mmCIF file of C-alpha atoms in Angstrom:
data_model
loop_
_atom_site.group_PDB
_atom_site.id
_atom_site.type_symbol
_atom_site.label_atom_id
_atom_site.label_comp_id
_atom_site.label_asym_id
_atom_site.label_seq_id
_atom_site.Cartn_x
_atom_site.Cartn_y
_atom_site.Cartn_z
ATOM 1 C CA MET A 1 -128.574 -83.865 33.792
ATOM 2 C CA GLU A 2 -125.919 -83.968 31.156
ATOM 3 C CA PRO A 3 -122.463 -85.329 32.224
ATOM 4 C CA ALA A 4 -119.708 -82.815 32.565
ATOM 5 C CA PRO A 5 -117.478 -82.715 29.467
ATOM 6 C CA GLN A 6 -114.267 -84.570 29.955
ATOM 7 C CA GLN A 7 -110.985 -82.728 29.369
ATOM 8 C CA SER A 8 -109.140 -84.011 26.301
ATOM 9 C CA SER A 9 -106.050 -85.999 26.985
ATOM 10 C CA GLY A 10 -104.557 -84.985 23.633
ATOM 11 C CA PHE A 11 -102.070 -82.299 22.800
ATOM 12 C CA THR A 12 -103.360 -78.913 24.146
ATOM 13 C CA PRO A 13 -100.939 -76.008 23.630
ATOM 14 C CA ASN A 14 -100.485 -73.819 26.654
ATOM 15 C CA LEU A 15 -97.608 -71.285 26.528
ATOM 16 C CA LYS A 16 -98.492 -69.727 29.894
ATOM 17 C CA ILE A 17 -96.301 -72.274 31.568
ATOM 18 C CA LEU A 18 -93.233 -70.505 30.096
ATOM 19 C CA LYS A 19 -94.081 -67.500 32.354
ATOM 20 C CA GLU A 20 -93.956 -69.630 35.403
ATOM 21 C CA PRO A 21 -90.661 -70.890 37.057
ATOM 22 C CA LEU A 22 -91.321 -74.452 36.235
ATOM 23 C CA GLY A 23 -91.371 -73.839 32.436
ATOM 24 C CA PHE A 24 -88.913 -70.890 32.336
ATOM 25 C CA ILE A 25 -86.201 -72.739 34.256
ATOM 26 C CA LYS A 26 -86.670 -75.803 32.071
ATOM 27 C CA VAL A 27 -85.885 -73.653 29.032
ATOM 28 C CA LEU A 28 -82.773 -72.379 30.721
ATOM 29 C CA GLU A 29 -81.776 -75.958 31.545
ATOM 30 C CA TRP A 30 -82.197 -76.894 27.901
ATOM 31 C CA ILE A 31 -80.097 -73.908 26.641
ATOM 32 C CA PHE A 32 -77.339 -74.396 29.265
ATOM 33 C CA ALA A 33 -77.070 -78.147 28.504
ATOM 34 C CA ILE A 34 -76.442 -77.284 24.827
ATOM 35 C CA PHE A 35 -73.644 -74.870 25.811
ATOM 36 C CA ALA A 36 -72.168 -77.439 28.231
ATOM 37 C CA PHE A 37 -71.709 -80.323 25.816
ATOM 38 C CA GLY A 38 -71.172 -77.967 22.793
ATOM 39 C CA THR A 39 -68.161 -76.269 24.327
ATOM 40 C CA CYS A 40 -66.496 -79.589 25.309
ATOM 41 C CA GLY A 41 -67.375 -81.899 22.570
ATOM 42 C CA GLY A 42 -65.579 -81.449 19.260
ATOM 43 C CA TYR A 43 -62.702 -79.503 20.728
ATOM 44 C CA SER A 44 -59.424 -79.765 18.931
ATOM 45 C CA GLY A 45 -56.050 -78.212 19.778
ATOM 46 C CA ASN A 46 -52.444 -78.343 18.643
ATOM 47 C CA ILE A 47 -49.026 -78.291 20.258
ATOM 48 C CA GLU A 48 -46.161 -76.670 18.380
ATOM 49 C CA ALA A 49 -42.693 -77.857 19.510
ATOM 50 C CA THR A 50 -39.257 -77.078 18.189
ATOM 51 C CA ILE A 51 -36.164 -79.271 18.597
ATOM 52 C CA LYS A 52 -32.579 -78.199 17.810
ATOM 53 C CA CYS A 53 -29.614 -80.435 18.211
ATOM 54 C CA SER A 54 -26.512 -78.917 19.757
ATOM 55 C CA ASP A 55 -24.288 -79.981 16.910
ATOM 56 C CA ASP A 56 -26.795 -78.975 14.090
ATOM 57 C CA LYS A 57 -28.055 -75.619 12.974
ATOM 58 C CA ASN A 58 -31.279 -77.047 11.612
ATOM 59 C CA VAL A 59 -34.446 -76.680 13.780
ATOM 60 C CA THR A 60 -37.142 -79.323 13.510
ATOM 61 C CA THR A 61 -40.750 -78.256 14.159
ATOM 62 C CA LEU A 62 -43.255 -80.720 15.377
ATOM 63 C CA SER A 63 -47.039 -80.223 15.216
ATOM 64 C CA ILE A 64 -48.976 -82.417 17.655
ATOM 65 C CA PRO A 65 -52.765 -82.263 17.252
ATOM 66 C CA PHE A 66 -55.038 -83.477 20.066
ATOM 67 C CA GLY A 67 -58.651 -83.030 20.931
ATOM 68 C CA TYR A 68 -61.897 -84.491 22.317
ATOM 69 C CA PRO A 69 -62.172 -87.125 23.782
ATOM 70 C CA PHE A 70 -58.474 -86.675 24.710
ATOM 71 C CA ARG A 71 -57.200 -90.133 24.248
ATOM 72 C CA LEU A 72 -53.564 -88.886 24.393
ATOM 73 C CA ASN A 73 -52.236 -92.457 24.636
ATOM 74 C CA ARG A 74 -53.297 -92.945 21.027
ATOM 75 C CA ILE A 75 -51.276 -90.008 19.732
ATOM 76 C CA PHE A 76 -47.903 -91.090 18.351
ATOM 77 C CA VAL A 77 -45.309 -88.466 17.798
ATOM 78 C CA GLU A 78 -42.457 -88.998 15.323
ATOM 79 C CA VAL A 79 -39.512 -87.399 17.194
ATOM 80 C CA PRO A 80 -36.299 -86.851 15.282
ATOM 81 C CA SER A 81 -32.841 -87.770 16.650
ATOM 82 C CA CYS A 82 -29.529 -86.077 16.535
ATOM 83 C CA GLY A 83 -26.616 -87.310 14.423
ATOM 84 C CA ASN A 84 -27.257 -90.433 12.283
ATOM 85 C CA GLN A 85 -29.642 -92.069 14.706
ATOM 86 C CA SER A 86 -33.111 -92.988 13.477
ATOM 87 C CA SER A 87 -36.182 -91.155 14.729
ATOM 88 C CA GLU A 88 -38.413 -92.561 17.471
ATOM 89 C CA LYS A 89 -42.151 -92.900 17.932
ATOM 90 C CA VAL A 90 -43.363 -91.644 21.333
ATOM 91 C CA ILE A 91 -46.801 -91.844 22.857
ATOM 92 C CA LEU A 92 -47.930 -88.429 24.131
ATOM 93 C CA SER A 93 -49.506 -89.354 27.464
ATOM 94 C CA ASN A 94 -52.398 -91.179 29.147
ATOM 95 C CA ASP A 95 -56.109 -91.699 28.338
ATOM 96 C CA TYR A 96 -58.327 -88.851 29.750
ATOM 97 C CA SER A 97 -61.431 -89.668 27.809
ATOM 98 C CA ALA A 98 -63.570 -90.777 30.771
ATOM 99 C CA TYR A 99 -63.992 -87.287 32.155
ATOM 100 C CA PRO A 100 -65.078 -85.431 28.999
ATOM 101 C CA GLU A 101 -67.190 -88.213 27.622
ATOM 102 C CA PHE A 102 -69.161 -88.510 30.861
ATOM 103 C CA PHE A 103 -69.641 -84.737 30.872
ATOM 104 C CA VAL A 104 -70.797 -84.602 27.227
ATOM 105 C CA THR A 105 -73.048 -87.619 27.588
ATOM 106 C CA LEU A 106 -74.779 -86.043 30.571
ATOM 107 C CA GLY A 107 -75.263 -82.842 28.634
ATOM 108 C CA VAL A 108 -76.871 -84.659 25.740
ATOM 109 C CA PHE A 109 -79.218 -86.604 28.010
ATOM 110 C CA ALA A 110 -80.135 -83.444 29.844
ATOM 111 C CA PHE A 111 -80.840 -81.758 26.604
ATOM 112 C CA LEU A 112 -83.128 -84.638 25.431
ATOM 113 C CA TYR A 113 -84.876 -84.762 28.774
ATOM 114 C CA CYS A 114 -85.596 -81.039 28.736
ATOM 115 C CA MET A 115 -87.096 -81.290 25.225
ATOM 116 C CA GLY A 116 -89.402 -84.097 26.351
ATOM 117 C CA ALA A 117 -90.341 -82.259 29.589
ATOM 118 C CA LEU A 118 -91.090 -79.057 27.644
ATOM 119 C CA VAL A 119 -93.377 -81.003 25.252
ATOM 120 C CA VAL A 120 -95.295 -82.280 28.333
ATOM 121 C CA TYR A 121 -95.385 -78.922 29.992
ATOM 122 C CA LEU A 122 -96.507 -77.036 26.903
ATOM 123 C CA GLY A 123 -98.969 -79.557 25.399
ATOM 124 C CA TYR A 124 -99.967 -82.070 28.098
ATOM 125 C CA ARG A 125 -100.064 -79.870 31.171
ATOM 126 C CA HIS A 126 -103.515 -81.144 32.147
ATOM 127 C CA VAL A 127 -102.307 -84.720 32.052
ATOM 128 C CA TYR A 128 -99.236 -83.719 34.067
ATOM 129 C CA LEU A 129 -101.427 -82.258 36.811
ATOM 130 C CA GLU A 130 -103.982 -85.084 36.832
ATOM 131 C CA ASN A 131 -101.379 -87.872 37.004
ATOM 132 C CA LYS A 132 -99.598 -88.163 40.376
ATOM 133 C CA LYS A 133 -96.734 -90.212 38.970
ATOM 134 C CA LEU A 134 -95.625 -87.662 36.341
ATOM 135 C CA PRO A 135 -94.606 -84.895 38.846
ATOM 136 C CA VAL A 136 -92.904 -87.366 41.054
ATOM 137 C CA LEU A 137 -90.860 -88.817 38.209
ATOM 138 C CA ASP A 138 -90.070 -85.304 37.047
ATOM 139 C CA PHE A 139 -88.759 -84.459 40.547
ATOM 140 C CA ILE A 140 -86.664 -87.692 40.764
ATOM 141 C CA PHE A 141 -85.110 -87.039 37.383
ATOM 142 C CA THR A 142 -84.458 -83.415 38.087
ATOM 143 C CA PHE A 143 -82.758 -84.311 41.391
ATOM 144 C CA LEU A 144 -80.632 -87.033 39.668
ATOM 145 C CA PHE A 145 -79.558 -84.618 36.976
ATOM 146 C CA ALA A 146 -78.516 -81.994 39.590
ATOM 147 C CA PHE A 147 -76.491 -84.702 41.334
ATOM 148 C CA PHE A 148 -74.811 -85.927 38.202
ATOM 149 C CA TRP A 149 -74.067 -82.385 37.055
ATOM 150 C CA LEU A 150 -72.117 -82.012 40.374
ATOM 151 C CA VAL A 151 -70.191 -85.222 39.693
ATOM 152 C CA ALA A 152 -69.556 -84.641 36.041
ATOM 153 C CA SER A 153 -68.493 -80.972 36.451
ATOM 154 C CA SER A 154 -66.112 -81.796 39.331
ATOM 155 C CA ALA A 155 -64.611 -84.707 37.373
ATOM 156 C CA TRP A 156 -64.256 -82.788 34.210
ATOM 157 C CA GLY A 157 -62.651 -79.831 36.013
ATOM 158 C CA LYS A 158 -60.048 -82.255 37.441
ATOM 159 C CA GLY A 159 -59.651 -83.976 34.130
ATOM 160 C CA LEU A 160 -59.047 -80.655 32.286
ATOM 161 C CA THR A 161 -56.325 -79.839 34.865
ATOM 162 C CA ASP A 162 -54.718 -83.254 34.229
ATOM 163 C CA ILE A 163 -54.837 -82.637 30.474
ATOM 164 C CA LYS A 164 -53.283 -79.233 30.774
ATOM 165 C CA ASN A 165 -50.425 -80.825 32.780
ATOM 166 C CA ALA A 166 -50.032 -83.616 30.342
ATOM 167 C CA VAL A 167 -49.366 -81.259 27.405
ATOM 168 C CA SER A 168 -47.193 -78.912 29.407
ATOM 169 C CA THR A 169 -43.601 -78.344 28.407
ATOM 170 C CA GLU A 170 -42.124 -80.521 31.138
ATOM 171 C CA ASN A 171 -44.426 -83.470 30.624
ATOM 172 C CA VAL A 172 -44.287 -83.464 26.756
ATOM 173 C CA PHE A 173 -40.466 -83.409 26.538
ATOM 174 C CA LYS A 174 -39.790 -85.895 29.355
ATOM 175 C CA ASN A 175 -40.823 -88.672 26.985
ATOM 176 C CA PHE A 176 -38.527 -87.451 24.199
ATOM 177 C CA SER A 177 -35.069 -88.986 24.718
ATOM 178 C CA ILE A 178 -33.595 -86.371 22.437
ATOM 179 C CA CYS A 179 -34.596 -83.646 24.835
ATOM 180 C CA LEU A 180 -32.844 -85.382 27.674
ATOM 181 C CA LYS A 181 -29.506 -84.838 25.871
ATOM 182 C CA ALA A 182 -27.675 -81.679 24.894
ATOM 183 C CA SER A 183 -30.539 -80.507 22.665
ATOM 184 C CA VAL A 184 -32.768 -77.456 22.775
ATOM 185 C CA CYS A 185 -36.388 -78.338 23.019
ATOM 186 C CA ARG A 186 -39.073 -75.690 23.302
ATOM 187 C CA ILE A 187 -42.821 -75.473 23.183
ATOM 188 C CA GLY A 188 -44.030 -72.929 20.688
ATOM 189 C CA GLU A 189 -47.692 -72.019 20.110
ATOM 190 C CA LEU A 190 -50.048 -73.815 22.512
ATOM 191 C CA THR A 191 -53.756 -74.105 21.913
ATOM 192 C CA ALA A 192 -56.076 -71.818 23.848
ATOM 193 C CA TRP A 193 -57.986 -73.424 26.695
ATOM 194 C CA GLY A 194 -60.826 -70.825 26.931
ATOM 195 C CA ARG A 195 -63.415 -72.935 25.375
ATOM 196 C CA LEU A 196 -62.816 -75.949 27.671
ATOM 197 C CA ASN A 197 -62.673 -73.599 30.740
ATOM 198 C CA VAL A 198 -66.105 -72.262 29.737
ATOM 199 C CA SER A 199 -67.505 -75.794 29.514
ATOM 200 C CA VAL A 200 -66.561 -76.417 33.180
ATOM 201 C CA ILE A 201 -68.246 -73.129 34.123
ATOM 202 C CA PHE A 202 -71.432 -74.179 32.266
ATOM 203 C CA GLY A 203 -71.323 -77.512 34.015
ATOM 204 C CA PHE A 204 -71.474 -75.889 37.422
ATOM 205 C CA LEU A 205 -74.101 -73.426 36.156
ATOM 206 C CA ASN A 206 -76.238 -76.436 35.208
ATOM 207 C CA LEU A 207 -75.778 -77.823 38.722
ATOM 208 C CA ILE A 208 -77.123 -74.524 40.165
ATOM 209 C CA ILE A 209 -80.055 -74.388 37.831
ATOM 210 C CA TRP A 210 -81.133 -78.012 38.112
ATOM 211 C CA GLY A 211 -80.598 -77.961 41.914
ATOM 212 C CA GLY A 212 -82.770 -74.814 42.213
ATOM 213 C CA ASN A 213 -85.432 -76.261 39.993
ATOM 214 C CA CYS A 214 -85.875 -79.242 42.289
ATOM 215 C CA TRP A 215 -87.970 -77.055 44.592
ATOM 216 C CA PHE A 216 -90.355 -75.835 41.813
ATOM 217 C CA VAL A 217 -90.822 -79.393 40.507
ATOM 218 C CA PHE A 218 -91.320 -80.740 44.041
ATOM 219 C CA LYS A 219 -94.182 -78.214 44.509
ATOM 220 C CA GLU A 220 -96.021 -80.007 41.690
ATOM 221 C CA THR A 221 -95.986 -83.375 43.485
ATOM 222 C CA HIS A 222 -98.735 -84.726 45.697
ATOM 223 C CA TRP A 223 -96.121 -84.982 48.564
ATOM 224 C CA HIS A 224 -95.971 -81.128 48.702
ATOM 225 C CA LYS A 225 -99.681 -80.687 48.194
ATOM 226 C CA LYS A 226 -100.463 -83.192 50.926
ATOM 227 C CA GLY A 227 -98.229 -81.308 53.346
ATOM 228 C CA GLU A 228 -99.971 -78.087 52.472
ATOM 229 C CA ASP A 229 -103.376 -79.570 53.238
ATOM 230 C CA GLN A 230 -102.199 -80.805 56.558
ATOM 231 C CA ASN A 231 -100.767 -77.529 57.572
ATOM 232 C CA ARG A 232 -103.863 -75.565 56.613
ATOM 233 C CA ASP A 233 -106.447 -74.408 59.139
ATOM 234 C CA PRO A 234 -109.298 -76.921 59.443
ATOM 235 C CA GLY A 235 -111.825 -74.097 59.061
ATOM 236 C CA GLU A 236 -110.233 -73.006 55.740
ATOM 237 C CA ALA A 237 -110.339 -76.646 54.499
ATOM 238 C CA GLU A 238 -113.978 -76.926 55.493
ATOM 239 C CA THR A 239 -114.771 -73.695 53.639
ATOM 240 C CA ASP A 240 -113.019 -74.943 50.511
ATOM 241 C CA ARG A 241 -115.053 -78.158 50.569
ATOM 242 C CA LYS A 242 -118.280 -76.115 50.787
#
């Protein structure tokens, strides 16, 4: 009797997995991770401020650029003074880089993990099913990413609120001594926050997708399959063995 041919452990393309929840949701995770770190990383904004001394008709316009990773404590603003006094250099605010950097880093790692997982799903599906450790590792990483999306999105949402407050009219001008005197200080054009607001939304959407995918990945593990075998009727199991 000839031995049964062994299945190759090499790359074997199988696009059918994309029609199943396991593969389809992984593609969604990959896309949403791109949108999450893409809408946050690389952001740049600008604050337009005007200062007018009470004894002077001239109006000074300040342009204060800021952006990712929002280290506002490294932004020095040259603020003019009234009369013959020299101008002063003022630090804009605090360092808020921890929130967005954690969020973007998580998005990049999620993107890379999804790429690797899709390669395994599409080309090494037979190895994935035969190896008990791979589904378990996939489940653990999926669960961890869901948890970290919760932490990162919540932290970034709080950080974005702090950044908005930091560049508000009240907080920008409170560090300008000229604005504490009889001068007129106004915030002109302020950058739009829509892109950053969307990044927070994508963060929580990633949380929902990764959290929901935990169930479909768990179904691939031997833990779930063992539980199914125990819950099955003994007569059915005996029939399957025959």
